[in-house]
Coordinates of C-alpha atoms in Angstrom, one line a residue:
X43 CA -0.1 -0.1 -0.1
X44 CA 1.4 3.3 -1.1
X45 CA 2.1 6.1 1.5
X46 CA 2.1 9.9 0.8
X47 CA 2.6 13.2 2.9
X48 CA 4.8 11.7 5.6
X49 CA 6.3 15.0 6.9
X50 CA 5.1 15.3 10.3
X51 CA 7.0 18.5 11.0
X52 CA 4.6 20.6 9.3
X53 CA 1.0 20.9 10.5
X54 CA -1.5 19.7 8.1
X55 CA -5.1 19.4 8.0
X56 CA -6.9 16.6 6.0
X57 CA -10.4 17.5 4.7
X58 CA -13.0 15.1 3.8
X59 CA -15.6 16.5 1.3
X60 CA -15.2 19.0 -1.4
X61 CA -18.4 20.8 -1.8
X62 CA -19.3 24.2 -0.3
X63 CA -17.9 23.7 3.0
X64 CA -14.8 21.6 2.0
X65 CA -13.8 24.4 -0.7
X66 CA -14.6 27.2 1.8
X67 CA -12.1 25.5 4.3
X68 CA -9.6 25.2 1.7
X69 CA -9.5 28.9 0.8
X70 CA -10.0 29.9 4.6
X71 CA -6.5 27.6 5.2
X72 CA -4.9 28.8 2.2
X73 CA -5.4 32.4 3.3
X74 CA -4.1 31.6 6.7
X75 CA -1.1 29.8 5.5
X76 CA -2.2 26.4 7.1
X77 CA -1.2 23.2 4.9
X78 CA -3.9 21.0 3.9
X79 CA -5.0 18.2 1.5
X80 CA -8.6 17.7 0.5
X81 CA -10.4 14.6 -0.5
X82 CA -13.6 14.7 -2.7
X83 CA -15.4 11.5 -3.7
X84 CA -16.7 12.8 -6.9
X85 CA -15.8 15.9 -9.2
X86 CA -15.5 19.5 -8.2
X87 CA -18.4 21.7 -9.1
X88 CA -20.7 18.9 -10.5
X89 CA -23.9 19.6 -12.1
X90 CA -25.6 18.5 -9.3
X91 CA -28.1 20.0 -6.7
X92 CA -30.2 23.0 -7.6
X93 CA -29.5 26.3 -5.6
X94 CA -27.8 27.8 -2.6
X95 CA -29.1 30.6 -0.7
X96 CA -26.3 33.0 0.7
X97 CA -26.9 35.4 3.3
X98 CA -25.3 38.7 4.5
X99 CA -23.1 36.9 7.1
X100 CA -21.8 34.7 4.8
X101 CA -21.2 37.3 2.2
X102 CA -18.9 39.1 4.8
X103 CA -16.7 36.0 4.9
X104 CA -16.9 35.6 1.1
X105 CA -15.4 39.1 0.7
X106 CA -12.7 38.2 3.3
X107 CA -11.7 35.4 1.2
X108 CA -12.0 37.4 -2.1
X109 CA -14.4 35.3 -3.7
X110 CA -17.7 37.5 -3.3
X111 CA -17.2 39.9 -6.3
X112 CA -17.2 36.8 -8.9
X113 CA -20.5 35.5 -7.2
X114 CA -22.0 39.0 -7.3
X115 CA -21.6 39.3 -11.0
X116 CA -23.7 36.3 -11.4
X117 CA -26.9 37.0 -9.3
X118 CA -29.8 39.3 -9.1
X119 CA -30.3 40.2 -5.3
X120 CA -33.8 39.3 -4.0
X121 CA -36.1 42.2 -3.4
X122 CA -39.8 41.6 -3.3
X123 CA -41.8 38.6 -1.8
X124 CA -45.3 37.6 -2.3
X125 CA -47.3 35.2 -0.5
X126 CA -50.3 33.3 -1.6
X127 CA -52.9 30.9 -0.3
X128 CA -53.9 27.9 -2.3
X129 CA -56.6 29.9 -4.3
X130 CA -54.0 32.2 -5.8
X131 CA -54.9 35.1 -3.4
X132 CA -52.0 37.2 -2.4
X133 CA -52.4 37.9 1.4
X134 CA -48.9 39.5 1.8
X135 CA -46.4 41.5 -0.2
X136 CA -43.0 42.1 1.6
X137 CA -40.2 44.3 0.8
X138 CA -38.2 43.2 3.9
X139 CA -35.3 41.9 1.5
X140 CA -35.0 45.4 0.5
X141 CA -34.8 46.6 4.2
X142 CA -32.3 43.9 4.9
X143 CA -29.9 45.0 2.4
X144 CA -30.3 48.6 3.3
X145 CA -29.7 47.9 6.9
X146 CA -26.7 45.1 6.4
X147 CA -25.4 46.8 3.1
X148 CA -25.5 43.2 1.8
X149 CA -28.4 41.2 0.0
X150 CA -29.8 37.8 0.3
X151 CA -29.2 35.9 -3.0
X152 CA -29.8 32.6 -4.6
X153 CA -27.7 30.9 -7.2
X154 CA -26.9 27.8 -8.8
X155 CA -24.9 25.5 -6.7
X156 CA -22.6 24.4 -9.3
X157 CA -21.8 27.9 -10.1
X158 CA -21.0 28.8 -6.5
X159 CA -18.6 25.8 -6.4
X160 CA -17.0 26.8 -9.6
X161 CA -16.1 30.3 -8.2
X162 CA -14.8 28.9 -4.8
X163 CA -12.7 26.2 -6.8
X164 CA -11.3 28.9 -9.4
X165 CA -10.0 30.9 -6.2
X166 CA -7.9 28.0 -4.8
X167 CA -4.4 29.0 -5.8
X168 CA -2.8 25.6 -5.3
X169 CA -5.2 23.0 -7.0
X170 CA -2.6 20.0 -6.1
X171 CA -4.2 20.2 -2.9
X172 CA -7.6 19.2 -4.2
X173 CA -7.8 15.6 -4.8
X174 CA -11.2 14.8 -7.0
X175 CA -12.6 11.3 -7.2
X176 CA -10.6 10.2 -4.3
X177 CA -12.9 9.2 -1.4
X178 CA -12.0 8.8 2.4
X179 CA -12.6 5.2 3.3
X180 CA -10.7 4.8 6.7
X181 CA -8.6 6.5 9.2
X182 CA -6.2 5.8 11.9
X183 CA -4.7 8.0 14.6
X184 CA -1.2 7.8 15.9
X185 CA 0.7 9.5 18.5
X186 CA 1.8 12.2 15.8
X187 CA -1.4 12.6 14.2
X188 CA -3.9 10.8 11.8
X189 CA -3.5 8.7 8.7
X190 CA -6.3 8.7 6.2
X191 CA -6.8 6.0 3.7
X192 CA -8.5 6.8 0.2
X193 CA -10.3 4.4 -1.8
X194 CA -7.2 3.9 -4.5
X195 CA -5.2 2.5 -1.4
X196 CA -3.1 5.6 -0.9
X197 CA -2.4 6.9 2.8
X198 CA -2.1 10.4 3.8
X199 CA -0.8 11.7 6.9
X200 CA -2.1 14.9 8.7
X201 CA -2.6 16.3 12.1
X202 CA -6.3 16.7 12.1
X203 CA -9.3 15.3 10.0
X204 CA -12.2 17.4 9.2
X205 CA -15.3 15.7 8.1
X206 CA -17.1 18.2 5.9
X207 CA -18.8 15.5 3.8
X208 CA -22.3 16.2 4.2
X209 CA -25.5 14.4 5.8
X210 CA -24.3 11.0 4.7
X211 CA -20.9 11.6 6.1
X212 CA -18.3 8.9 6.1
X213 CA -16.0 10.4 8.5
X214 CA -19.0 10.7 11.0
X215 CA -19.7 7.1 10.5
X216 CA -16.1 6.1 11.0
X217 CA -15.8 8.2 14.2
X218 CA -19.0 6.9 15.5
X219 CA -17.5 3.3 14.9
X220 CA -14.5 4.3 16.9
X221 CA -16.6 5.8 19.9
X222 CA -18.5 2.7 19.7
X223 CA -15.6 0.6 21.2
X224 CA -16.1 2.4 24.4
X225 CA -19.4 4.0 24.4
X226 CA -21.9 2.2 22.2
X227 CA -24.8 4.2 23.6
X228 CA -23.2 7.3 22.3
X229 CA -22.2 5.9 18.8
X230 CA -26.0 5.0 18.4
X231 CA -26.9 8.5 19.3
X232 CA -24.8 9.8 16.6
X233 CA -25.8 7.5 13.8
X234 CA -29.4 8.2 14.9
X235 CA -29.3 11.9 15.1
X236 CA -31.3 13.2 12.3
X237 CA -35.1 12.8 11.9
X238 CA -37.1 13.6 8.6
X239 CA -40.7 14.5 8.4
X240 CA -40.8 16.5 5.1
X241 CA -39.5 15.7 1.7
X242 CA -38.8 18.2 -1.0
X243 CA -38.3 18.4 -4.7
X244 CA -35.7 21.1 -5.6
X245 CA -35.2 22.2 -9.1
X246 CA -34.0 25.0 -11.5
X247 CA -36.2 25.8 -14.4
X248 CA -35.9 28.1 -17.4
X249 CA -37.4 31.5 -16.8
X250 CA -37.8 32.6 -20.5
X251 CA -38.5 36.4 -21.0
X252 CA -41.3 35.6 -23.3
X253 CA -43.2 33.5 -20.9
X254 CA -41.5 34.2 -17.5
X255 CA -43.0 32.5 -14.5
X256 CA -41.8 35.7 -12.2
X257 CA -39.8 38.7 -12.7
X258 CA -36.0 38.9 -11.6
X259 CA -35.6 39.5 -8.0
X260 CA -38.8 38.2 -6.9
X261 CA -39.9 35.3 -4.6
X262 CA -43.2 33.7 -4.6
X263 CA -44.3 31.6 -1.4
X264 CA -47.5 29.4 -1.5
X265 CA -49.0 27.9 1.6
X266 CA -51.1 24.7 1.5
X267 CA -52.2 22.3 4.1
X268 CA -49.3 19.7 4.8
X269 CA -47.4 21.2 1.7
X270 CA -45.9 24.4 0.4
X271 CA -43.7 25.6 -2.3
X272 CA -41.3 28.5 -3.1
X273 CA -40.0 30.0 -6.4
X274 CA -37.2 32.7 -6.5
X275 CA -35.7 34.5 -9.5
X276 CA -32.3 35.1 -8.3
X277 CA -30.5 34.7 -11.6
X278 CA -31.4 36.2 -15.2
X279 CA -33.1 33.4 -17.1
X280 CA -33.6 31.1 -14.2
X281 CA -36.1 30.2 -11.4
X282 CA -35.0 28.2 -8.3
X283 CA -38.0 26.4 -6.8
X284 CA -39.0 24.0 -3.8
X285 CA -41.9 21.8 -3.3
X286 CA -42.1 20.8 0.3
X287 CA -44.5 18.0 1.2
X288 CA -45.3 16.5 4.7
X289 CA -44.3 12.8 4.7
X290 CA -46.7 10.2 6.0
X291 CA -44.4 9.1 8.7
X292 CA -41.2 10.4 10.7
X293 CA -38.1 8.6 9.8
X294 CA -34.7 8.6 11.5
X295 CA -31.1 8.2 10.1
X296 CA -29.7 5.8 8.9
X297 CA -33.2 4.8 7.5
X298 CA -34.4 8.2 5.9
X299 CA -35.5 7.6 2.6
X300 CA -33.7 7.8 -0.8
X301 CA -35.8 8.9 -3.7
X302 CA -35.6 7.9 -7.3
X303 CA -36.7 10.0 -10.3
X304 CA -39.9 7.8 -10.3
X305 CA -40.6 9.0 -7.0
X306 CA -40.1 12.6 -8.1
X307 CA -42.5 12.1 -11.1
X308 CA -45.1 10.6 -8.8
X309 CA -44.9 13.4 -6.4
X310 CA -45.4 15.8 -9.4
X311 CA -48.3 13.9 -10.6
X312 CA -50.0 14.2 -7.4
X313 CA -49.2 18.1 -6.5
X314 CA -48.5 19.3 -10.2
X315 CA -51.7 21.1 -10.4
X316 CA -51.0 23.3 -7.5
X317 CA -50.5 27.1 -8.0
X318 CA -47.0 28.5 -7.1
X319 CA -47.8 32.0 -8.3
X320 CA -50.1 33.6 -10.6
X321 CA -50.8 31.8 -13.7
X322 CA -48.2 29.0 -13.1
X323 CA -48.2 25.5 -11.4
X324 CA -45.8 23.2 -10.1
X325 CA -46.3 21.0 -13.2
X326 CA -45.4 24.1 -15.4
X327 CA -42.0 24.5 -13.3
X328 CA -41.1 20.8 -13.6
X329 CA -41.9 20.8 -17.3
X330 CA -39.2 23.6 -17.8
X331 CA -36.7 22.2 -15.3
X332 CA -33.1 22.2 -16.2
X333 CA -32.4 19.8 -13.4
X334 CA -34.1 18.6 -10.4
X335 CA -34.4 16.0 -7.6
X336 CA -36.2 14.9 -4.7
X337 CA -34.7 14.5 -1.2
X338 CA -35.8 14.1 2.4
X339 CA -35.3 17.1 4.7
X340 CA -33.2 15.9 7.6
X341 CA -33.3 17.7 10.9
X342 CA -31.0 17.6 13.9
X343 CA -27.8 18.5 15.7
X344 CA -25.5 15.3 16.9
X345 CA -24.4 15.1 20.3
X346 CA -20.6 14.7 19.8
X347 CA -18.8 16.6 17.1
X348 CA -15.4 15.5 17.7
X349 CA -13.2 12.7 18.9
X350 CA -9.4 13.0 19.5
X351 CA -7.9 14.4 16.3
X352 CA -11.2 14.2 14.2
X353 CA -13.8 17.1 14.0
X354 CA -17.3 17.4 12.1
X355 CA -18.5 20.5 10.3
X356 CA -21.4 21.5 8.3
X357 CA -24.3 19.1 7.4
X358 CA -22.2 16.0 8.7
X359 CA -23.0 17.5 12.4
X360 CA -26.0 19.7 12.0
X361 CA -28.8 19.6 9.4
X362 CA -31.6 22.0 8.7
X363 CA -34.7 22.1 6.6
X364 CA -34.0 24.1 3.4
X365 CA -36.9 26.7 3.4
X366 CA -35.0 29.7 4.9
X367 CA -31.7 28.7 3.3
X368 CA -29.6 28.8 6.3
X369 CA -27.8 25.3 6.4
X370 CA -25.0 26.4 4.2
X371 CA -24.6 29.6 5.9
X372 CA -24.5 27.9 9.1
X373 CA -21.4 25.9 7.9
X374 CA -19.6 28.9 7.0
X375 CA -20.2 30.1 10.6
X376 CA -18.3 26.9 11.5
X377 CA -15.3 27.6 9.0
X378 CA -15.0 30.9 10.9
X379 CA -15.0 29.7 14.2
X380 CA -12.7 26.6 13.8
X381 CA -10.0 28.6 11.8
X382 CA -10.2 31.4 14.2
X383 CA -9.1 29.0 16.9
X384 CA -6.5 27.3 14.8
X385 CA -4.6 30.3 13.4
X386 CA -3.5 31.6 16.9
X387 CA -2.8 28.1 18.3
X388 CA -0.3 27.1 15.3
X389 CA 1.4 30.7 15.8
X390 CA 2.2 29.8 19.5
X391 CA 3.0 26.0 18.7
X392 CA 3.4 24.9 15.3
X393 CA 2.7 21.3 16.3
X394 CA 0.2 21.4 19.0
X395 CA -0.8 18.5 21.2
X396 CA -4.1 16.7 21.2
X397 CA -5.0 18.4 24.2
X398 CA -4.3 21.9 22.6
X399 CA -6.4 20.8 19.7
X400 CA -9.0 19.4 21.8
X401 CA -9.3 23.0 23.2
X402 CA -9.7 24.5 19.9
X403 CA -12.3 21.9 19.0
X404 CA -14.2 22.6 22.1
X405 CA -14.3 26.3 21.7
X406 CA -15.5 25.9 18.1
X407 CA -18.4 23.6 19.4
X408 CA -19.3 25.7 22.3
X409 CA -19.6 28.8 19.9
X410 CA -21.3 26.9 17.2
X411 CA -23.7 24.7 18.9
X412 CA -26.3 27.3 20.2
X413 CA -26.5 28.8 17.0
X414 CA -26.8 25.5 15.2
X415 CA -29.7 24.4 17.4
X416 CA -31.4 28.0 16.8
X417 CA -31.2 27.5 13.0
X418 CA -32.3 23.9 12.9
X419 CA -35.3 24.7 15.3
X420 CA -36.1 27.9 13.4
X421 CA -35.6 26.1 10.0
X422 CA -38.0 23.2 11.0
X423 CA -40.8 25.7 12.3
X424 CA -40.6 27.9 8.9
X425 CA -41.0 24.4 7.2
X426 CA -44.0 23.6 9.1
X427 CA -45.4 27.5 8.8
X428 CA -45.4 27.3 5.4
X429 CA -47.1 24.0 5.3
X430 CA -49.8 25.3 7.7
X431 CA -49.0 22.4 9.8
X432 CA -51.4 23.6 12.6
X433 CA -54.1 26.1 13.1
X434 CA -51.6 28.3 15.2
X435 CA -49.3 28.4 12.4
X436 CA -52.1 29.1 9.9
X437 CA -53.5 31.8 12.1
X438 CA -50.0 33.4 12.5
X439 CA -49.5 33.3 8.6
X440 CA -52.8 35.1 7.7
X441 CA -53.4 37.3 10.9
X442 CA -50.2 38.1 12.6
X443 CA -47.1 38.3 10.4
X444 CA -48.6 40.4 7.5
X445 CA -49.4 43.2 10.1
X446 CA -45.8 43.2 11.4
X447 CA -43.7 45.9 9.6
X448 CA -41.1 44.8 7.3
X449 CA -38.7 47.3 8.8
X450 CA -39.2 45.6 12.3
X451 CA -38.6 42.1 10.7
X452 CA -35.5 43.2 8.9
X453 CA -34.1 44.6 12.2
X454 CA -34.7 41.5 13.9
X455 CA -33.1 39.4 11.1
X456 CA -30.2 41.9 11.0
X457 CA -29.5 41.2 14.8
X458 CA -29.3 37.5 13.9
X459 CA -27.1 38.1 11.1
X460 CA -24.7 40.4 12.8
X461 CA -24.3 37.6 15.4
X462 CA -22.5 35.5 12.8
X463 CA -18.8 35.2 13.2
X464 CA -16.1 36.1 10.7
X465 CA -12.3 35.5 9.9
X466 CA -10.7 37.2 12.7
X467 CA -7.1 36.7 11.1
X468 CA -8.1 38.5 7.8
X469 CA -9.0 42.1 7.3
X470 CA -12.7 43.2 7.7
X471 CA -14.4 44.9 4.7
X472 CA -15.1 48.7 5.3
X473 CA -18.8 47.7 5.7
X474 CA -18.0 46.2 9.1
X475 CA -16.0 48.8 10.6
X476 CA -18.6 49.0 13.5
X477 CA -18.8 45.2 13.9
X478 CA -17.1 45.2 17.4
X479 CA -19.6 47.5 18.6
X480 CA -22.2 46.3 21.4
X481 CA -25.4 45.2 19.5
X482 CA -28.3 47.2 20.2
X483 CA -31.2 45.7 21.9
X484 CA -34.3 45.2 20.1
X485 CA -36.5 48.2 20.7
X486 CA -40.2 48.3 22.1
X487 CA -39.5 46.5 25.2
X488 CA -38.9 43.0 23.6
X489 CA -37.1 40.6 25.7
X490 CA -33.4 40.0 24.8
X491 CA -34.0 36.2 25.0
X492 CA -37.1 36.4 22.5
X493 CA -36.6 37.0 18.9
X494 CA -40.2 37.2 17.9
X495 CA -40.4 37.3 14.1
X496 CA -38.0 35.8 11.5
X497 CA -38.0 36.7 8.0
X498 CA -35.3 35.0 6.1
X499 CA -34.5 34.4 2.2
X500 CA -37.5 32.9 0.6
X501 CA -39.7 32.4 3.7
X502 CA -42.6 34.2 5.5
X503 CA -42.1 34.7 9.2
X504 CA -41.6 32.5 12.2
X505 CA -41.5 32.5 15.9
X506 CA -39.0 30.7 18.0
X507 CA -37.8 31.0 21.7
X508 CA -34.1 31.1 22.4
X509 CA -32.6 29.2 25.3
X510 CA -35.8 27.2 26.7
X511 CA -38.0 26.3 23.8
X512 CA -41.6 26.9 24.4
X513 CA -44.4 25.9 22.1
X514 CA -45.5 28.2 19.2
X515 CA -48.6 29.1 20.9
X516 CA -47.4 30.6 24.0
X517 CA -44.7 32.5 21.9
X518 CA -47.8 33.9 20.0
X519 CA -49.3 34.8 23.3
X520 CA -46.3 36.6 24.2
X521 CA -45.9 38.5 21.1
X522 CA -49.8 39.7 21.1
X523 CA -49.3 40.8 24.8
X524 CA -46.3 42.8 23.9
X525 CA -47.7 44.4 20.8
X526 CA -51.0 45.4 22.2

């Protein structure tokens, strides 16, 4: 069996997974001068997946990495959102996205996932560190570091391994297997950490000027009972859209379903006549698709994120439903938190001990966990809000959220977005010169622990309690009392 990269005198990170998170890590390490090797089981920037929503706090990191301008040139920032019931009646027109852009001086955007990957890949200076079609199949830890084995039989030496390989993470499974030797119960919790109650068809369709579904910069949300849909025109000539359907049963990893093209076609057959916006249906979008697929929407945060020299990141450790488009953004927060800990450590000690690395891992986990749990919970509530999963949610959509001003919604979102981390070892853009200033408390007597309404990306609004979670009904009651 061949062996490579045996120099243990220079700290090296091994990354499993070359999608948005892995390539973001590669750029972050490259800018920090940290050696790494990245292993991707497929090709970089494949023509798979539909779209990615990018929020202002992630744009800030992309600006620091020098890639935002290339992304900005490809997109049309979202501005207007219209919310419809199943009869095609628009019960709310919102310009909150314009207010968010004004407050944060950055927009919320949607773009093709493959185009985002292309931009990230193009900015990696040393492509020799990117290994396509090289899946990680195993790892072993030694006193000096970690040895990763790839499917071609090669062994690669490093000092830490980052599992950035998605919801079906091989590294997470390998880590869990090693944990099972001493703690079978914890291993089982890791393997069964995610549940799925909703399924999603996501696709990209042509948005021809002669017969466009919706104008550029527009988002349409439509609310049905137990299902919903979103369409967003974030790139000229294209519409990104999603059909969310409640499943007949809740499943848990590793037994969440995998769907075929036939499953997607059957779902379209059932829901295709449903309106998404004025004059067009789910079936119309499907027939104009460039690409599309069907997936379960896993939700959850695993209990243990690291083990010795291995640490997990992104969807491998926290998975949110995609309605608000926060999952990928959450992963970039993780990139910032982890690299912010590694950079100063390596300056003090070029070859840190396992104990020192564990301290950095714990700082990353401690900082990221509350935010991850909030986003996962929020995203799940938004999914159920848009699918009108209960009378409380339906009441909120029709009679509460439309009456809350766009400006207030934008300010509350801005408070959330500003709370995201940035790369502390790289210069901040001029936009963020006041970032270190203490955040202002919400006005009108709102409790600091309560963010009442959230309006993000292509979603409507949602309520959630930070800290101790309460049912939405009690949160609604609190909101109504405070705003009488």
